[in-house]
mmCIF file of C-alpha atoms in Angstrom:
data_model
loop_
_atom_site.group_PDB
_atom_site.id
_atom_site.type_symbol
_atom_site.label_atom_id
_atom_site.label_comp_id
_atom_site.label_asym_id
_atom_site.label_seq_id
_atom_site.Cartn_x
_atom_site.Cartn_y
_atom_site.Cartn_z
ATOM 1 C CA MET A 1 39.437 69.843 181.132
ATOM 2 C CA LEU A 2 43.409 70.241 180.244
ATOM 3 C CA SER A 3 43.436 71.051 176.997
ATOM 4 C CA LYS A 4 46.739 70.084 174.481
ATOM 5 C CA ARG A 5 48.883 72.335 172.983
ATOM 6 C CA PRO A 6 50.642 71.586 169.740
ATOM 7 C CA VAL A 7 53.909 70.860 170.472
ATOM 8 C CA GLU A 8 56.360 72.562 167.697
ATOM 9 C CA ALA A 9 59.375 70.545 165.949
ATOM 10 C CA ARG A 10 62.363 72.558 165.934
ATOM 11 C CA SER A 11 65.679 70.765 164.419
ATOM 12 C CA LEU A 12 68.572 71.493 166.436
ATOM 13 C CA THR A 13 70.379 74.055 164.012
ATOM 14 C CA PRO A 14 74.477 73.196 163.099
ATOM 15 C CA ASP A 15 76.354 75.050 165.584
ATOM 16 C CA GLU A 16 73.471 73.952 168.914
ATOM 17 C CA PHE A 17 74.622 69.844 167.783
ATOM 18 C CA ARG A 18 77.810 70.482 167.655
ATOM 19 C CA GLU A 19 77.707 72.157 170.991
ATOM 20 C CA VAL A 20 76.159 69.531 172.433
ATOM 21 C CA ILE A 21 77.556 66.328 171.324
ATOM 22 C CA SER A 22 81.056 68.909 172.054
ATOM 23 C CA HIS A 23 80.495 67.381 175.101
ATOM 24 C CA PHE A 24 80.198 63.634 174.247
ATOM 25 C CA ALA A 25 84.256 62.344 174.966
ATOM 26 C CA SER A 26 85.694 60.085 172.640
ATOM 27 C CA GLY A 27 89.239 58.863 171.764
ATOM 28 C CA VAL A 28 91.116 59.654 168.996
ATOM 29 C CA THR A 29 92.515 58.486 165.570
ATOM 30 C CA VAL A 30 94.462 58.671 162.703
ATOM 31 C CA ILE A 31 93.045 56.869 159.877
ATOM 32 C CA THR A 32 95.076 56.030 157.288
ATOM 33 C CA ALA A 33 95.274 54.765 153.191
ATOM 34 C CA VAL A 34 96.367 54.408 150.071
ATOM 35 C CA ASN A 35 95.051 55.390 146.868
ATOM 36 C CA ASP A 36 96.849 55.308 143.312
ATOM 37 C CA ASP A 37 100.328 54.486 145.297
ATOM 38 C CA ARG A 38 99.758 58.060 147.541
ATOM 39 C CA PRO A 39 99.007 57.898 151.606
ATOM 40 C CA PHE A 40 96.324 59.554 153.174
ATOM 41 C CA GLY A 41 96.111 60.166 156.748
ATOM 42 C CA THR A 42 93.650 62.600 158.751
ATOM 43 C CA THR A 43 92.103 62.862 162.482
ATOM 44 C CA ALA A 44 89.056 60.680 163.486
ATOM 45 C CA SER A 45 86.940 60.182 166.586
ATOM 46 C CA ALA A 46 83.755 58.893 164.983
ATOM 47 C CA VAL A 47 85.709 55.016 165.465
ATOM 48 C CA ALA A 48 83.375 52.999 166.566
ATOM 49 C CA SER A 49 83.423 49.026 167.769
ATOM 50 C CA LEU A 50 80.909 47.119 165.896
ATOM 51 C CA SER A 51 81.312 43.585 166.049
ATOM 52 C CA LEU A 52 82.896 40.973 167.797
ATOM 53 C CA GLU A 53 82.479 38.625 165.584
ATOM 54 C CA PRO A 54 83.789 38.584 163.094
ATOM 55 C CA PRO A 55 85.469 41.303 164.442
ATOM 56 C CA MET A 56 84.096 44.795 163.024
ATOM 57 C CA LEU A 57 84.551 48.139 163.487
ATOM 58 C CA LEU A 58 82.753 52.000 161.836
ATOM 59 C CA ILE A 59 83.918 55.068 160.993
ATOM 60 C CA CYS A 60 82.161 58.359 159.740
ATOM 61 C CA MET A 61 84.274 60.267 157.761
ATOM 62 C CA ASN A 62 83.631 63.318 155.204
ATOM 63 C CA LYS A 63 82.931 63.273 151.904
ATOM 64 C CA GLN A 64 84.732 65.762 151.420
ATOM 65 C CA SER A 65 87.842 64.097 152.891
ATOM 66 C CA GLU A 66 90.688 62.847 150.610
ATOM 67 C CA THR A 67 90.688 60.210 152.995
ATOM 68 C CA GLY A 68 88.365 59.751 153.136
ATOM 69 C CA ARG A 69 87.783 59.584 148.884
ATOM 70 C CA ALA A 70 90.535 57.151 149.081
ATOM 71 C CA VAL A 71 89.465 55.039 151.298
ATOM 72 C CA ALA A 72 86.383 54.031 149.772
ATOM 73 C CA ALA A 73 88.481 54.614 146.679
ATOM 74 C CA SER A 74 90.961 51.612 148.035
ATOM 75 C CA GLY A 75 88.672 49.318 150.316
ATOM 76 C CA HIS A 76 91.070 48.841 152.655
ATOM 77 C CA PHE A 77 92.306 51.176 155.404
ATOM 78 C CA GLY A 78 94.653 51.284 158.713
ATOM 79 C CA VAL A 79 92.972 53.381 162.239
ATOM 80 C CA ASN A 80 96.052 54.489 164.684
ATOM 81 C CA ILE A 81 94.171 54.903 168.038
ATOM 82 C CA LEU A 82 96.680 58.045 169.327
ATOM 83 C CA GLY A 83 98.219 58.531 173.215
ATOM 84 C CA ALA A 84 97.830 60.512 174.910
ATOM 85 C CA ASP A 85 101.859 62.401 174.577
ATOM 86 C CA GLN A 86 101.178 62.709 170.235
ATOM 87 C CA ALA A 87 98.230 65.425 170.119
ATOM 88 C CA ASP A 88 100.455 67.083 168.097
ATOM 89 C CA LEU A 89 99.554 64.148 165.455
ATOM 90 C CA ALA A 90 96.102 65.154 166.366
ATOM 91 C CA GLU A 91 96.358 68.577 165.537
ATOM 92 C CA ARG A 92 99.305 68.422 162.059
ATOM 93 C CA PHE A 93 96.583 65.190 160.544
ATOM 94 C CA ALA A 94 93.448 67.862 161.611
ATOM 95 C CA ARG A 95 94.608 69.997 158.916
ATOM 96 C CA LYS A 96 94.443 70.045 155.424
ATOM 97 C CA GLY A 97 97.568 69.722 153.206
ATOM 98 C CA GLY A 98 101.076 70.010 153.968
ATOM 99 C CA GLU A 99 103.234 66.767 154.184
ATOM 100 C CA LYS A 100 101.155 65.298 157.474
ATOM 101 C CA PHE A 101 103.532 62.233 156.555
ATOM 102 C CA ALA A 102 106.848 64.053 157.272
ATOM 103 C CA GLY A 103 109.325 62.907 160.333
ATOM 104 C CA VAL A 104 105.844 60.812 161.698
ATOM 105 C CA PRO A 105 107.923 56.864 162.083
ATOM 106 C CA VAL A 106 105.133 54.561 160.160
ATOM 107 C CA HIS A 107 105.104 50.963 158.683
ATOM 108 C CA PRO A 108 103.160 49.973 155.722
ATOM 109 C CA GLY A 109 100.075 48.082 156.993
ATOM 110 C CA LYS A 110 98.321 45.145 155.343
ATOM 111 C CA TRP A 111 97.401 46.906 151.828
ATOM 112 C CA GLY A 112 100.345 49.721 152.404
ATOM 113 C CA GLU A 113 98.715 51.873 154.455
ATOM 114 C CA PRO A 114 100.455 53.683 157.233
ATOM 115 C CA LEU A 115 101.245 52.219 160.505
ATOM 116 C CA PHE A 116 102.538 54.427 162.858
ATOM 117 C CA ASP A 117 105.118 53.046 164.830
ATOM 118 C CA GLU A 118 104.438 54.976 167.918
ATOM 119 C CA ALA A 119 100.392 54.680 168.073
ATOM 120 C CA LEU A 120 98.756 53.444 171.262
ATOM 121 C CA ALA A 121 96.876 50.743 168.932
ATOM 122 C CA THR A 122 96.746 49.873 165.221
ATOM 123 C CA LEU A 123 93.653 47.899 163.148
ATOM 124 C CA GLU A 124 93.771 47.435 159.452
ATOM 125 C CA CYS A 125 90.858 46.544 158.159
ATOM 126 C CA ARG A 126 88.585 45.833 155.170
ATOM 127 C CA VAL A 127 84.956 47.605 153.842
ATOM 128 C CA ALA A 128 82.658 45.617 153.534
ATOM 129 C CA GLU A 129 79.840 47.996 153.679
ATOM 130 C CA GLU A 130 79.211 51.382 152.957
ATOM 131 C CA THR A 131 76.633 54.029 153.184
ATOM 132 C CA SER A 132 76.488 57.412 153.514
ATOM 133 C CA GLY A 133 74.696 59.905 155.974
ATOM 134 C CA GLY A 134 73.985 63.547 155.603
ATOM 135 C CA THR A 135 78.025 65.049 154.631
ATOM 136 C CA HIS A 136 79.987 61.318 155.426
ATOM 137 C CA PHE A 137 80.624 58.391 154.289
ATOM 138 C CA VAL A 138 79.669 55.480 156.678
ATOM 139 C CA PHE A 139 81.729 52.587 156.417
ATOM 140 C CA LEU A 140 81.832 49.549 157.942
ATOM 141 C CA ALA A 141 84.407 47.002 158.068
ATOM 142 C CA GLU A 142 85.890 43.458 158.947
ATOM 143 C CA VAL A 143 89.267 43.885 161.029
ATOM 144 C CA GLU A 144 91.703 41.350 159.537
ATOM 145 C CA ASN A 145 94.692 43.292 161.934
ATOM 146 C CA GLY A 146 94.900 44.838 164.986
ATOM 147 C CA ALA A 147 98.364 45.422 168.131
ATOM 148 C CA ALA A 148 98.864 46.769 171.012
ATOM 149 C CA ARG A 149 101.313 48.942 173.134
ATOM 150 C CA GLY A 150 101.072 50.331 176.932
ATOM 151 C CA GLY A 151 100.063 54.035 177.646
ATOM 152 C CA ALA A 152 97.431 56.554 178.173
ATOM 153 C CA PRO A 153 95.080 57.721 175.670
ATOM 154 C CA LEU A 154 94.692 60.870 173.777
ATOM 155 C CA ALA A 155 91.195 62.029 174.942
ATOM 156 C CA TYR A 156 88.980 64.851 172.695
ATOM 157 C CA PHE A 157 85.975 66.482 174.553
ATOM 158 C CA ARG A 158 84.430 70.095 173.598
ATOM 159 C CA GLY A 159 86.677 70.444 170.557
ATOM 160 C CA GLN A 160 90.271 69.893 172.791
ATOM 161 C CA PHE A 161 92.905 67.182 172.546
ATOM 162 C CA GLY A 162 93.531 65.695 176.172
ATOM 163 C CA ARG A 163 95.094 63.060 178.884
ATOM 164 C CA LEU A 164 91.626 61.473 179.927
ATOM 165 C CA GLU A 165 91.879 61.600 184.492
ATOM 166 C CA LEU A 166 92.153 58.766 186.621
ATOM 167 C CA ARG A 167 91.342 58.497 189.740
ATOM 168 C CA ARG A 168 94.192 58.269 192.596
ATOM 169 C CA GLU A 169 91.799 55.005 193.471
ATOM 170 C CA GLN A 170 91.626 53.748 190.317
ATOM 171 C CA LEU A 171 95.237 53.503 190.095
ATOM 172 C CA GLU A 172 95.480 52.014 193.322
ATOM 173 C CA ASN A 173 93.107 49.043 192.295
ATOM 174 C CA ARG A 174 95.330 48.561 188.042
ATOM 175 C CA SER A 175 97.645 45.636 187.819
ATOM 176 C CA PRO A 176 101.065 46.572 188.607
ATOM 177 C CA ASP A 177 101.986 46.191 184.456
ATOM 178 C CA ALA A 178 99.480 48.255 183.861
ATOM 179 C CA LEU A 179 100.123 51.043 186.304
ATOM 180 C CA GLY A 180 103.883 51.010 184.485
ATOM 181 C CA ASP A 181 102.201 51.384 181.255
ATOM 182 C CA GLU A 182 101.340 54.740 183.012
ATOM 183 C CA LEU A 183 104.186 55.875 184.531
ATOM 184 C CA ARG A 184 105.849 54.842 180.544
ATOM 185 C CA ALA A 185 102.433 57.125 179.386
ATOM 186 C CA ALA A 186 104.023 60.067 181.843
ATOM 187 C CA ASP A 187 107.782 60.013 181.000
ATOM 188 C CA ALA A 188 106.470 60.440 177.209
ATOM 189 C CA GLU A 189 104.643 63.362 177.956
ATOM 190 C CA LEU A 190 106.935 65.132 180.560
ATOM 191 C CA ALA A 191 109.487 64.470 177.397
ATOM 192 C CA ALA A 192 107.021 66.035 174.668
ATOM 193 C CA ALA A 193 106.681 69.012 177.155
ATOM 194 C CA ILE A 194 110.016 69.710 176.988
ATOM 195 C CA GLU A 195 110.417 69.267 173.668
ATOM 196 C CA ARG A 196 108.071 71.981 172.716
ATOM 197 C CA ALA A 197 109.275 74.567 174.885
ATOM 198 C CA ASP A 198 105.634 73.633 177.610
ATOM 199 C CA LEU A 199 106.599 74.920 181.402
ATOM 200 C CA ASP A 200 103.383 74.127 182.301
ATOM 201 C CA GLY A 201 103.024 70.971 180.595
ATOM 202 C CA ALA A 202 106.222 69.510 181.360
ATOM 203 C CA LEU A 203 105.234 70.769 185.510
ATOM 204 C CA ALA A 204 102.021 68.998 184.945
ATOM 205 C CA ALA A 205 103.518 65.466 183.942
ATOM 206 C CA ILE A 206 105.770 65.870 186.705
ATOM 207 C CA ARG A 207 103.008 65.642 188.815
ATOM 208 C CA ALA A 208 101.225 62.967 186.635
ATOM 209 C CA ARG A 209 103.884 60.689 186.844
ATOM 210 C CA SER A 210 104.788 61.750 191.153
ATOM 211 C CA GLU A 211 100.428 60.143 191.843
ATOM 212 C CA ARG A 212 101.423 57.355 189.315
ATOM 213 C CA MET A 213 104.926 56.514 191.241
ATOM 214 C CA ALA A 214 102.974 57.124 194.477
ATOM 215 C CA ALA A 215 99.861 54.975 192.715
ATOM 216 C CA LEU A 216 102.515 51.934 192.047
ATOM 217 C CA ALA A 217 105.283 51.847 195.424
ATOM 218 C CA ARG A 218 101.571 51.646 197.179
ATOM 219 C CA GLU A 219 100.275 49.127 195.164
ATOM 220 C CA ARG A 220 103.745 46.714 195.471
ATOM 221 C CA ILE A 221 103.906 47.579 199.518
ATOM 222 C CA THR A 222 100.174 46.736 200.176
ATOM 223 C CA GLY A 223 99.411 45.004 197.263
#
């Protein structure tokens, strides 16, 4: 007969959980809000689509975050989905304090929340429900307005910001307009790398653009 041995239950430590969950790649956003006529913003990757009818999403924000508290107080927020060339914004808004919005082209949303002119996409949201989980607020919100432009997204993986790479065959099967968006995104990456004097980044952007040009040419010629 087989004897059953008790299985010891053990919860992950915060560091262990952080290490495991860091393997889940996600997009990158900056959540913005206005409270008492003051703009707030912070980088966030805990953002998810919730419902199509009505359009809803959820965001999770640390209770110690000034932006999280501003969202809780105002009941509204903006979601700025960052493009592949906007890692600098992700890093800036991930830090505490400072003039985060200095030099960033923005326009006001429906409730005054700053929306980035050059974001990959923006959403304007009204909090419908608020709850909490552990150290975080959880906001369920209805999306009242949204806009998007072409380009590649910024990704977050294992504590690093980077580009979401597509295989060549995936690029070849995309529409000409989508491929054109990829070229424009690569141009923006090259310009950003040159501006920050990043030679390795510039060379990588040039290689990426070359691959996209070849894919676009192949699509137009053989398509």
